[in-house]
N, CA and C of each residue as an Amber inpcrd file, in Angstrom:
protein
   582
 120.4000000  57.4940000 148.9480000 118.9980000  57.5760000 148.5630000
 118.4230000  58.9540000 148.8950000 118.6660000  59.1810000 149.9560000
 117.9520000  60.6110000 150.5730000 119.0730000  61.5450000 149.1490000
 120.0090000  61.6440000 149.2080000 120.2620000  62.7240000 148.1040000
 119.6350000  62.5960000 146.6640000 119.2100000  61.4760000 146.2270000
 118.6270000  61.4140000 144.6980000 117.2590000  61.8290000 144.9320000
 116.4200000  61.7260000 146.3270000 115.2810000  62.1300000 146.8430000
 115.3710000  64.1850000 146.7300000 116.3490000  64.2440000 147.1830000
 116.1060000  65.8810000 147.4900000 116.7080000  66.4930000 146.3760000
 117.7320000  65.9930000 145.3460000 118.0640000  66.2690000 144.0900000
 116.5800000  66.2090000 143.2470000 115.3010000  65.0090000 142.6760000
 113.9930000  65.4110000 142.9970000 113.6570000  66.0500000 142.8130000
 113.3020000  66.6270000 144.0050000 112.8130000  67.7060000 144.5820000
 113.3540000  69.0730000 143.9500000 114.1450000  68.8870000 144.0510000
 115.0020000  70.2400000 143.3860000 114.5160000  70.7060000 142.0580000
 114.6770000  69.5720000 141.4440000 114.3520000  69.5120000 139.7580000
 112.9910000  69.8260000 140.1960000 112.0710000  69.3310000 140.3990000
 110.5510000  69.3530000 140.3300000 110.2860000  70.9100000 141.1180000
 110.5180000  71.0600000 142.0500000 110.5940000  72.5550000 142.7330000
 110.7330000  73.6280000 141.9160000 111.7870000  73.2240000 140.6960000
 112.3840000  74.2270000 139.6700000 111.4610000  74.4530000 138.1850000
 110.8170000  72.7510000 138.1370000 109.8960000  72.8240000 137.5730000
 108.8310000  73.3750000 137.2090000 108.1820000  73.5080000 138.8640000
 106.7970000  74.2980000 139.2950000 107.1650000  75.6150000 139.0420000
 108.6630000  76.3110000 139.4250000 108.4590000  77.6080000 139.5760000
 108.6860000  77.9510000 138.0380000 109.4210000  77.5700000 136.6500000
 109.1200000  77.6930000 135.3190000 108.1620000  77.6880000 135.0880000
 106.9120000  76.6450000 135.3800000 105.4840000  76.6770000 135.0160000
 104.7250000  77.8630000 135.4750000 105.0140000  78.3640000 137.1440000
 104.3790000  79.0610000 137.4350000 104.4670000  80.5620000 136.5910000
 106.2490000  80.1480000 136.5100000 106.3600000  81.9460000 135.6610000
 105.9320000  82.0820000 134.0800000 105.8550000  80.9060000 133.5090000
 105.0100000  80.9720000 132.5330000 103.7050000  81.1700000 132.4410000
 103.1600000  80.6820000 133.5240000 101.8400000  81.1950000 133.4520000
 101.4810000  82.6050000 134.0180000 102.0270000  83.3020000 134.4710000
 101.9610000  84.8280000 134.7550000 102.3280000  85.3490000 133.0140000
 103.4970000  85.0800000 133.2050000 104.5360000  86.0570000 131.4470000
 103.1000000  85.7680000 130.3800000 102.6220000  84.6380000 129.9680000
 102.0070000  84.5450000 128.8410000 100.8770000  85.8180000 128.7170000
 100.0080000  85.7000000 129.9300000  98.7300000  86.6280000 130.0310000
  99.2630000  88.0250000 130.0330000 100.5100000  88.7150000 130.4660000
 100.8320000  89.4320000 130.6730000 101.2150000  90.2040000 128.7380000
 102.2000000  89.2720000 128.3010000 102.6490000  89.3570000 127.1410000
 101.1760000  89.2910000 126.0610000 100.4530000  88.6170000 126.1320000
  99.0850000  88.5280000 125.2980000  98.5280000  90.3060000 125.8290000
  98.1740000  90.7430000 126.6110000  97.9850000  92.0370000 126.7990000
  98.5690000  93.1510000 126.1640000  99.8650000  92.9190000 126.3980000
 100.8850000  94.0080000 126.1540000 100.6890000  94.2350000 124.3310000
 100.8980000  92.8210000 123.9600000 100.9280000  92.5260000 122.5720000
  99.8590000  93.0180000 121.7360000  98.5250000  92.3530000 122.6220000
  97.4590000  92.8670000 122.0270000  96.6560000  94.8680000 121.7600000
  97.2160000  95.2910000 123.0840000  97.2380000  96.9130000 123.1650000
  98.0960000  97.5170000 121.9510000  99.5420000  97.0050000 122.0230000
 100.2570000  97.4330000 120.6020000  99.6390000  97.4650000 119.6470000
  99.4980000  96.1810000 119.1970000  98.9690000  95.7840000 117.5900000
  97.0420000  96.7980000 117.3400000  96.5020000  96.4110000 118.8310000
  95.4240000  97.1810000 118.1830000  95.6260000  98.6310000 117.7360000
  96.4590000  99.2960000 118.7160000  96.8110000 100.9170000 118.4700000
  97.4420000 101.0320000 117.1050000  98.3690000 100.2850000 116.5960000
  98.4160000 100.5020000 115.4420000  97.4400000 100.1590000 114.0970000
  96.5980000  99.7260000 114.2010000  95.7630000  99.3980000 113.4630000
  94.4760000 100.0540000 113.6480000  94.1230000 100.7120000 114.6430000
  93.7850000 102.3540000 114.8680000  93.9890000 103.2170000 114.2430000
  95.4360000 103.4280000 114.3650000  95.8480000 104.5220000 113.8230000
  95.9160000 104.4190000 112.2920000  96.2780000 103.1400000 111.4670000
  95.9740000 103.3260000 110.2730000  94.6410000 103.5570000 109.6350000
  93.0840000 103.0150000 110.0060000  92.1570000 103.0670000 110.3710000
  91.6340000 104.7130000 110.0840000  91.9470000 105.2400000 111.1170000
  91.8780000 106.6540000 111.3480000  92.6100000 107.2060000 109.8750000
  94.2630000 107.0230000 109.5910000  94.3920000 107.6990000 108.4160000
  93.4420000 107.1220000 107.1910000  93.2800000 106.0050000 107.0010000
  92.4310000 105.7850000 105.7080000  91.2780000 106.6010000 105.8800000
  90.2170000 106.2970000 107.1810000  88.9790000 107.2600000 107.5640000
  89.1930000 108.9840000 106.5930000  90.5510000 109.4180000 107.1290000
  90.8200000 110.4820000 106.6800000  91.0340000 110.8970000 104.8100000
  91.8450000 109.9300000 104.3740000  91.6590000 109.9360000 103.3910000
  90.3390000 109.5960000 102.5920000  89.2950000 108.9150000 102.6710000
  88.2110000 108.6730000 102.5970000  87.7090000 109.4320000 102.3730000
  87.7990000 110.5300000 103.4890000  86.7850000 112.1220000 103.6070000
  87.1710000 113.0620000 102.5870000  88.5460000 112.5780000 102.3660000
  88.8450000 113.6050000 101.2670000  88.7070000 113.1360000  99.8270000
  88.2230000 111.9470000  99.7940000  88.1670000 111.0490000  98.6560000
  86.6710000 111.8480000  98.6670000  85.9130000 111.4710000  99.3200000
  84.3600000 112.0630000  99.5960000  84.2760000 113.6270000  99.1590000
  85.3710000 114.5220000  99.6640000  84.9230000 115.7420000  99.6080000
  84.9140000 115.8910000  98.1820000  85.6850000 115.1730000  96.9630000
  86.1640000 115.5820000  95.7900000  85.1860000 114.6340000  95.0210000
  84.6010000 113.9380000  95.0500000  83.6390000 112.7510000  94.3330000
  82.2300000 112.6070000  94.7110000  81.7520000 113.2510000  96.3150000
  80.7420000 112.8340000  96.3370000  80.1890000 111.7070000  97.1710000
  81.0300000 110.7530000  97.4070000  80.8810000 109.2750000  97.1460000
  82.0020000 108.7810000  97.9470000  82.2300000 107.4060000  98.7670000
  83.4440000 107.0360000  99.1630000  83.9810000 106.0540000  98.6350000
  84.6270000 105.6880000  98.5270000  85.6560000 104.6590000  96.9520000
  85.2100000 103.4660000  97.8100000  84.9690000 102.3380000  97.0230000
  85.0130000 101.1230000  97.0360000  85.8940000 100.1190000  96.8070000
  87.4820000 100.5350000  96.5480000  88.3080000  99.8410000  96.7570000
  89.6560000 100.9950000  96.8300000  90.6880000 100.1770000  97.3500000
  91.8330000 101.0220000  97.7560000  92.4720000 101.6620000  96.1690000
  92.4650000 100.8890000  95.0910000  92.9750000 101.5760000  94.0150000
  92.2470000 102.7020000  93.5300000  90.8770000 102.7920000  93.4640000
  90.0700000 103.8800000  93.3620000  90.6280000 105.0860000  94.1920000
  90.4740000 104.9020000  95.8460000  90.8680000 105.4420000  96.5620000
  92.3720000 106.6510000  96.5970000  93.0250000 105.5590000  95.8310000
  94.6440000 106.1580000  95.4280000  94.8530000 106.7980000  94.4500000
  93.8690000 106.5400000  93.5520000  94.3560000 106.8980000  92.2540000
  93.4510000 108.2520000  92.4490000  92.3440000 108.1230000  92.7920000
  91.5980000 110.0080000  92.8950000  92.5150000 110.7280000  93.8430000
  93.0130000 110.6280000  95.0820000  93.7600000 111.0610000  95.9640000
  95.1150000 111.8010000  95.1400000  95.5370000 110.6260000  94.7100000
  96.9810000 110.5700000  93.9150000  96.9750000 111.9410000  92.8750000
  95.8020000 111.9960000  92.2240000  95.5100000 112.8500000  91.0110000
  94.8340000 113.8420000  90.6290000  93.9280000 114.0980000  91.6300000
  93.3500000 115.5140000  91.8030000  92.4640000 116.3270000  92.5020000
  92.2530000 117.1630000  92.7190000  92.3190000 118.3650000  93.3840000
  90.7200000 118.9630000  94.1310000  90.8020000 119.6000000  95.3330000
  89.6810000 119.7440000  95.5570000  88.7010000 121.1040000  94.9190000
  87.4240000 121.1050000  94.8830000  87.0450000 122.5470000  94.4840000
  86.3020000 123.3690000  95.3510000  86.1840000 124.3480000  95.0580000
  85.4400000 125.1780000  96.1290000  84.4220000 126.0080000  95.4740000
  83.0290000 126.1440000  96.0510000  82.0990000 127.3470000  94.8370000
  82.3020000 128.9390000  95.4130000  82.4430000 129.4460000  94.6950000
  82.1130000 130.7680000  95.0890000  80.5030000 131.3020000  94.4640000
  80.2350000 132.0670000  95.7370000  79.3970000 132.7050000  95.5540000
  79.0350000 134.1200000  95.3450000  78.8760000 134.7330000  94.0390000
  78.7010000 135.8200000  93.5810000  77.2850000 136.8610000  93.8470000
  77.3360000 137.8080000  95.0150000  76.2220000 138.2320000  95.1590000
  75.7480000 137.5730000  96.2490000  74.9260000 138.4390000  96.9940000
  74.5680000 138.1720000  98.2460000  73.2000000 138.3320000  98.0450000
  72.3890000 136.4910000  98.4850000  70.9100000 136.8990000  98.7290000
  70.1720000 137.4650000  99.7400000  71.2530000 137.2420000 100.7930000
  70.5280000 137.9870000 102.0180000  70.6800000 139.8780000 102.0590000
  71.2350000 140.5730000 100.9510000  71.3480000 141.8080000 100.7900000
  70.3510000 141.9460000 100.3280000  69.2460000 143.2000000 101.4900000
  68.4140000 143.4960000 100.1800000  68.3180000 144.6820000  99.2130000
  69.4210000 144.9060000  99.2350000  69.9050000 146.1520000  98.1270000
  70.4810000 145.6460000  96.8340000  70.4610000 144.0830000  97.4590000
  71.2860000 143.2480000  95.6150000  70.0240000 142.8110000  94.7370000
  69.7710000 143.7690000  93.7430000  69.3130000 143.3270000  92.5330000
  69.6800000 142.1730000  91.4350000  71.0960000 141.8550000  91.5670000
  71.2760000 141.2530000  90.2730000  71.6290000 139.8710000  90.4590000
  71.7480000 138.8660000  89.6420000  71.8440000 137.2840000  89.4010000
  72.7040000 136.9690000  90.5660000  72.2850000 136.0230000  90.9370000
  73.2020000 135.4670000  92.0830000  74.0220000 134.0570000  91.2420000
  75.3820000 134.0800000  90.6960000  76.3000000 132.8090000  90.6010000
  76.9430000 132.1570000  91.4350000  77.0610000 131.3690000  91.0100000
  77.9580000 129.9410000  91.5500000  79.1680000 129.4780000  90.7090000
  80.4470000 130.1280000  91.0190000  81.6790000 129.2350000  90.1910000
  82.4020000 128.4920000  90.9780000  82.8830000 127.4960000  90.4910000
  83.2550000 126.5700000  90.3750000  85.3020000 126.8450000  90.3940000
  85.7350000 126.6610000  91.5970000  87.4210000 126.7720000  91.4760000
  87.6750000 125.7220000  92.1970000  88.8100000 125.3370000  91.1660000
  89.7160000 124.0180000  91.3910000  91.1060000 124.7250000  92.4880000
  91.2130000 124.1980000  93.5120000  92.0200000 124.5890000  94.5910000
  93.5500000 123.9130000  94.6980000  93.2150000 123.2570000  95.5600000
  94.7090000 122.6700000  96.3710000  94.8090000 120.8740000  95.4670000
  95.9220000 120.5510000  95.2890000  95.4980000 118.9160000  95.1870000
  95.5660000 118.1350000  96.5370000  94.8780000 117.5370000  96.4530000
  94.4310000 116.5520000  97.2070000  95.9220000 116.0850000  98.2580000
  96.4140000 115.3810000  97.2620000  97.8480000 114.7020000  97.5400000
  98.7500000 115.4280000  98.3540000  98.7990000 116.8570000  98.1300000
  99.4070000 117.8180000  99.0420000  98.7640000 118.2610000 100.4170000
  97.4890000 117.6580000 100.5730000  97.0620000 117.5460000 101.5540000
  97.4580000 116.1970000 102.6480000  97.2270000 115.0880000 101.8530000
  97.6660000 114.0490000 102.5850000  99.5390000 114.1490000 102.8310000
  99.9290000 115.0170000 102.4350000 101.5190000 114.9550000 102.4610000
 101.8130000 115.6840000 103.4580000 101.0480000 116.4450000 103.5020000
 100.9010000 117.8500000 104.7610000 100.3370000 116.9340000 106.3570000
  99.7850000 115.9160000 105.8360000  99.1170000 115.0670000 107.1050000
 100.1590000 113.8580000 107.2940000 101.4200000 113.8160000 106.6250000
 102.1480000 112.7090000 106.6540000 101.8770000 111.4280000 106.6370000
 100.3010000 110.9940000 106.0540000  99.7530000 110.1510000 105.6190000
 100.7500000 108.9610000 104.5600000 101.4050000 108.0280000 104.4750000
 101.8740000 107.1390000 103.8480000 100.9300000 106.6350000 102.9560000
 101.2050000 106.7060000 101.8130000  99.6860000 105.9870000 100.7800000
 100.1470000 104.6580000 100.5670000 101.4120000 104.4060000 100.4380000
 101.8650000 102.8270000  99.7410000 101.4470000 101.6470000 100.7550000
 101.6060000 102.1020000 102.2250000 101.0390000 101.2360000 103.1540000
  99.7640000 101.2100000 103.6950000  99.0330000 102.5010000 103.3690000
  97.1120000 102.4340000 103.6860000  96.5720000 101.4910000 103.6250000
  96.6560000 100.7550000 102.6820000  95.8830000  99.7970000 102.4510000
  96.1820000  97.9770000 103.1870000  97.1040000  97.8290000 103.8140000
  97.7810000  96.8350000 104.1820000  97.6010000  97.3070000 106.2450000
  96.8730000  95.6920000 106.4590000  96.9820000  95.4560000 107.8870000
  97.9250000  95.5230000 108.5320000  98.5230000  96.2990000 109.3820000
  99.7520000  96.3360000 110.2780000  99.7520000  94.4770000 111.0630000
 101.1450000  94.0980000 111.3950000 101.4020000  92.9170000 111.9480000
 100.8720000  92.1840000 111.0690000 100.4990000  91.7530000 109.8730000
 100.3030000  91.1030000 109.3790000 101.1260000  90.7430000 107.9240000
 101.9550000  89.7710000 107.9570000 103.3380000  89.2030000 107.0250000
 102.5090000  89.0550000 105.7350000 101.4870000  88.4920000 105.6230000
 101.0310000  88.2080000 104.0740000 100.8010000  89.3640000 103.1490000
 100.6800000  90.5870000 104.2150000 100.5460000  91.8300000 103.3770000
  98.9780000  92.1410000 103.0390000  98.1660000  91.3330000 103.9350000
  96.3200000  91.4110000 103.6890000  95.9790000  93.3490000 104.1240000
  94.9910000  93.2390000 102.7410000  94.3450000  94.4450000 103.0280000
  93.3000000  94.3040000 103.5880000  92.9440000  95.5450000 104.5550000
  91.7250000  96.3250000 104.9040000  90.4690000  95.7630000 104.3880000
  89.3600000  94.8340000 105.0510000  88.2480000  94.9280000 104.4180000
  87.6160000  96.7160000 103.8760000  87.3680000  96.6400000 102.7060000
  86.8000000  98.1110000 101.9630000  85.3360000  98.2960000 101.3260000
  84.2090000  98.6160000 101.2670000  82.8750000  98.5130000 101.1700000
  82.4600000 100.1100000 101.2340000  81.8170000 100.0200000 100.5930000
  81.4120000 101.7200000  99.8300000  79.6100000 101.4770000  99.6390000
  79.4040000 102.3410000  98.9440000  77.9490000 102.2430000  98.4010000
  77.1000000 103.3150000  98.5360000  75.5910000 103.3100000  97.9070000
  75.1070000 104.8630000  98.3630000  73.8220000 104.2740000  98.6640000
  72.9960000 104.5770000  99.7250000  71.5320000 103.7320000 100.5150000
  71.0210000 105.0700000 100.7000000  69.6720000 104.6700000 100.5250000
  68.9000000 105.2810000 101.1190000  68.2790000 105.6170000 102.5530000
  68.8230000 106.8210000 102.6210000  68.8510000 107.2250000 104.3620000
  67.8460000 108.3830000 104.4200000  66.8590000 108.0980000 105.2800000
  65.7270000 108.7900000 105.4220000  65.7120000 110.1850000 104.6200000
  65.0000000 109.5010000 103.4160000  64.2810000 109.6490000 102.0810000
  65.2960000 110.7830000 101.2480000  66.9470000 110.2150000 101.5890000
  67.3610000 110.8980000 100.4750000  68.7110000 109.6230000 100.3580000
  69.6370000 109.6750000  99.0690000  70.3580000 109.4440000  98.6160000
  72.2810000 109.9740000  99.9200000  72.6960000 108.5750000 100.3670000
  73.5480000 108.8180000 101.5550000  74.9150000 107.8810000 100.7400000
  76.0880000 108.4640000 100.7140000  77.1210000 107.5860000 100.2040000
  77.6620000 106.8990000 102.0940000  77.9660000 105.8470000 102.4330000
  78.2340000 105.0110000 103.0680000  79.3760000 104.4710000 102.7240000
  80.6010000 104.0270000 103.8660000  81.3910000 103.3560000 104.0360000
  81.6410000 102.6310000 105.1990000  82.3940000 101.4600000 105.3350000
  82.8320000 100.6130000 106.0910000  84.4830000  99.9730000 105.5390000
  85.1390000 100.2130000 106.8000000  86.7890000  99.6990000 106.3630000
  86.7400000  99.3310000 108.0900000  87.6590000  98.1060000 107.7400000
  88.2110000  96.9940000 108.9630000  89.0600000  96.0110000 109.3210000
  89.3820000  95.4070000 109.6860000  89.9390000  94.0660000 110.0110000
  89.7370000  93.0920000 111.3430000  89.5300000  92.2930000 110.9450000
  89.3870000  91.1840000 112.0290000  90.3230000  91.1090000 112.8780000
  90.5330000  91.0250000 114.1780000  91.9080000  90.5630000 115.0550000
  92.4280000  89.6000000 114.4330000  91.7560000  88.4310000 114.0290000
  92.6490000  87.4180000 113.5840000  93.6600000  87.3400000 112.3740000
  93.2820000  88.8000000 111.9510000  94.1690000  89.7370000 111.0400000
  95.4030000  89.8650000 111.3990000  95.4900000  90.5930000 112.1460000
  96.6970000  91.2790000 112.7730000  97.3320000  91.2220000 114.0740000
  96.8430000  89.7850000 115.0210000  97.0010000  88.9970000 116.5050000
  98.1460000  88.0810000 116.4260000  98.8320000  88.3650000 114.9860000
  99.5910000  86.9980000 115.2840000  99.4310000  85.4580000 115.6690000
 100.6310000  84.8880000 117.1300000 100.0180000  84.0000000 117.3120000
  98.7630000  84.2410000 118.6200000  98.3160000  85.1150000 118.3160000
  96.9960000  85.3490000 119.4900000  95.9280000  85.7600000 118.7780000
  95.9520000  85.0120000 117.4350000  94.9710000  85.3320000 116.4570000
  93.6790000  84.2320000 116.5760000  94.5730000  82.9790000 117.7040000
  93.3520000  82.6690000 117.9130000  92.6130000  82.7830000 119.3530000
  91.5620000  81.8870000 119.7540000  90.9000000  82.4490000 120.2850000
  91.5580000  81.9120000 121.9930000  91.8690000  83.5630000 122.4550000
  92.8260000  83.4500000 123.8020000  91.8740000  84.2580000 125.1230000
  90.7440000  83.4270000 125.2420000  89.6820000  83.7430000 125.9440000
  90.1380000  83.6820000 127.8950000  90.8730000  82.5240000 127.5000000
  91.4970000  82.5720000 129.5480000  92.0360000  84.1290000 130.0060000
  92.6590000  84.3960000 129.3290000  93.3160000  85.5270000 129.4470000
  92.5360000  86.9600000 129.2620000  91.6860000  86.9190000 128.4920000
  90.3610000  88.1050000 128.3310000  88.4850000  87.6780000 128.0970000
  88.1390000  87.5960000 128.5650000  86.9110000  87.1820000 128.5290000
  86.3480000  87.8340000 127.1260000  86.6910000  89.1080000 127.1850000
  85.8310000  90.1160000 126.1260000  86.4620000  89.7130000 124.7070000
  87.5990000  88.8240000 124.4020000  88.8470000  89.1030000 123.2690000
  88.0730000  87.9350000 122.3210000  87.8030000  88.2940000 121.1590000
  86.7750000  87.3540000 120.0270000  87.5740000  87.6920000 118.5830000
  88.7250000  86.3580000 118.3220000  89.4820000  86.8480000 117.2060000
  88.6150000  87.0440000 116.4320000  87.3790000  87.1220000 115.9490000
  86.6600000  87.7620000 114.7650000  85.8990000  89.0750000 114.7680000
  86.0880000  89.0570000 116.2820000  85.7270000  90.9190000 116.2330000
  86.3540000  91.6250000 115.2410000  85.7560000  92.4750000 114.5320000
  86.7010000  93.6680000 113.3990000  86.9360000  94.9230000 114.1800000
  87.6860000  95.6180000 114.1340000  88.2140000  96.9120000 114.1780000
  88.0080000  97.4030000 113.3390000  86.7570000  98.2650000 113.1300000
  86.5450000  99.2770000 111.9730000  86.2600000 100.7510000 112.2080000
  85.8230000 101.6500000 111.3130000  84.9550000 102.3070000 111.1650000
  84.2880000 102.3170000 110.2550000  82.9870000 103.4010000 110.3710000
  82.0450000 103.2230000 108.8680000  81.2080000 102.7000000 109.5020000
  79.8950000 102.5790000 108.9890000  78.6790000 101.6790000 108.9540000
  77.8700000 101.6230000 107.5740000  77.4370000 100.2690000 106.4800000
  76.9730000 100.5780000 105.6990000  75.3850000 100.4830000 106.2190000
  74.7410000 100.5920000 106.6160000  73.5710000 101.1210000 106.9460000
  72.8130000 102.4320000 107.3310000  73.7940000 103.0210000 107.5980000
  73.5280000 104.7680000 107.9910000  74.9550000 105.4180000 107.9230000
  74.9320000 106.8720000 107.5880000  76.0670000 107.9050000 107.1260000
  76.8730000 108.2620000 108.1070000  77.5510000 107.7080000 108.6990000
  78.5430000 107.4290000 109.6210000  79.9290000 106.8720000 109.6050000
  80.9740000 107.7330000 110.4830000  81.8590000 107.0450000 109.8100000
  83.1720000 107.1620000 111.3450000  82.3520000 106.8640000 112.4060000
  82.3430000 106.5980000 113.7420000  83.0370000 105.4010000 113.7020000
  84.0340000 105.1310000 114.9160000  84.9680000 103.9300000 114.9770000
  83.9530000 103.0080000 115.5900000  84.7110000 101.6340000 115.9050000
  83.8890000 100.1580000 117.0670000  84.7250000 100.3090000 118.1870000
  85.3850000 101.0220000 118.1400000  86.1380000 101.3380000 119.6750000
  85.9080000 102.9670000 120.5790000  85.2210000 104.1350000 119.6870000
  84.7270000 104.9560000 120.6520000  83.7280000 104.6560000 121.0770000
């Protein structure tokens, strides 16, 4: 009897200490996991941001969806004005112009930035292949005409199985928080994490 008693024990002893090390590994692994996945989804973030600006520098305007986005990028080129004649000379008498030169393409810029275009648009860690919430538009920002963007994703995007809500482990962690930048309310294009 005493040996099926301390055999028991053994098992159950062995028990507690599996439970216990599971409950350290999980919180530990939810951290680790979660720092990864956000940094990469940062960093894509940041390259779209970038492409954006250059979508902006050539249009005006920031694209409202990723095919827009690709296809101006993809196809052409930025310009630059020159300015003919100096108004601040005051020895220059004659017409002051403005031309108009078509420069570098675009695309050779993002190639030069090692920017990937086929995957921009697609949430890192995420198997279904979901894109980037994308939102554009032009508002009125103290009393003139402002093009605006917003691009993001929800954690529950790209968390895997910690997509849902794993609050024991972080107080602050809200799978519907987005990771973006942009704001469509004012001309900004500032991250939710600086």
């Amino acid at each position: 009897m005493r040996k099926i008693f301390s055999a028991l024990f053994l098992v159950l002893s062995l028990l507690i200490c599996f439970l216990l090390y599971q409950s350290i590994k999980e919180p530990i692994a939810f951290k680790n996991d979660k720092e990864l996945r956000e940094e990469a989804v940062k960093n894509r973030l940041k390259d779209i941001r970038t492409v954006q600006e250059m979508f902006q520098d050539v249009t005006g305007k920031y694209a409202h969806s990723f095919d827009t986005l690709l296809s101006v990028v993809k196809s052409d080129t930025f310009t630059r004005i020159r300015v003919n004649g100096d108004p601040d000379d005051p020895s220059f008498t004659g017409e002051i112009t403005f031309d108009t030169i078509r420069t570098k393409a675009v695309i050779d810029s993002v190639n030069t930035l090692g920017i990937n275009l086929e995957n921009l648009r697609y949430i890192p860690y995420n198997n279904d292949k979901e894109e980037f919430d994308i939102k554009a538009k032009v508002i009125d920002y103290e009393n003139t005409r402002q093009p605006v963007v917003q691009v993001g994703a929800a954690y529950n995007k790209f968390m895997g199985r910690y997509g849902a809500s794993f609050k024991r482990y972080d107080n602050k962690y809200d799978p519907n928080q987005v990771l973006k930048f942009g704001d469509l309310t004012k001309p900004s294009v500032s991250t939710s994490w600086d």
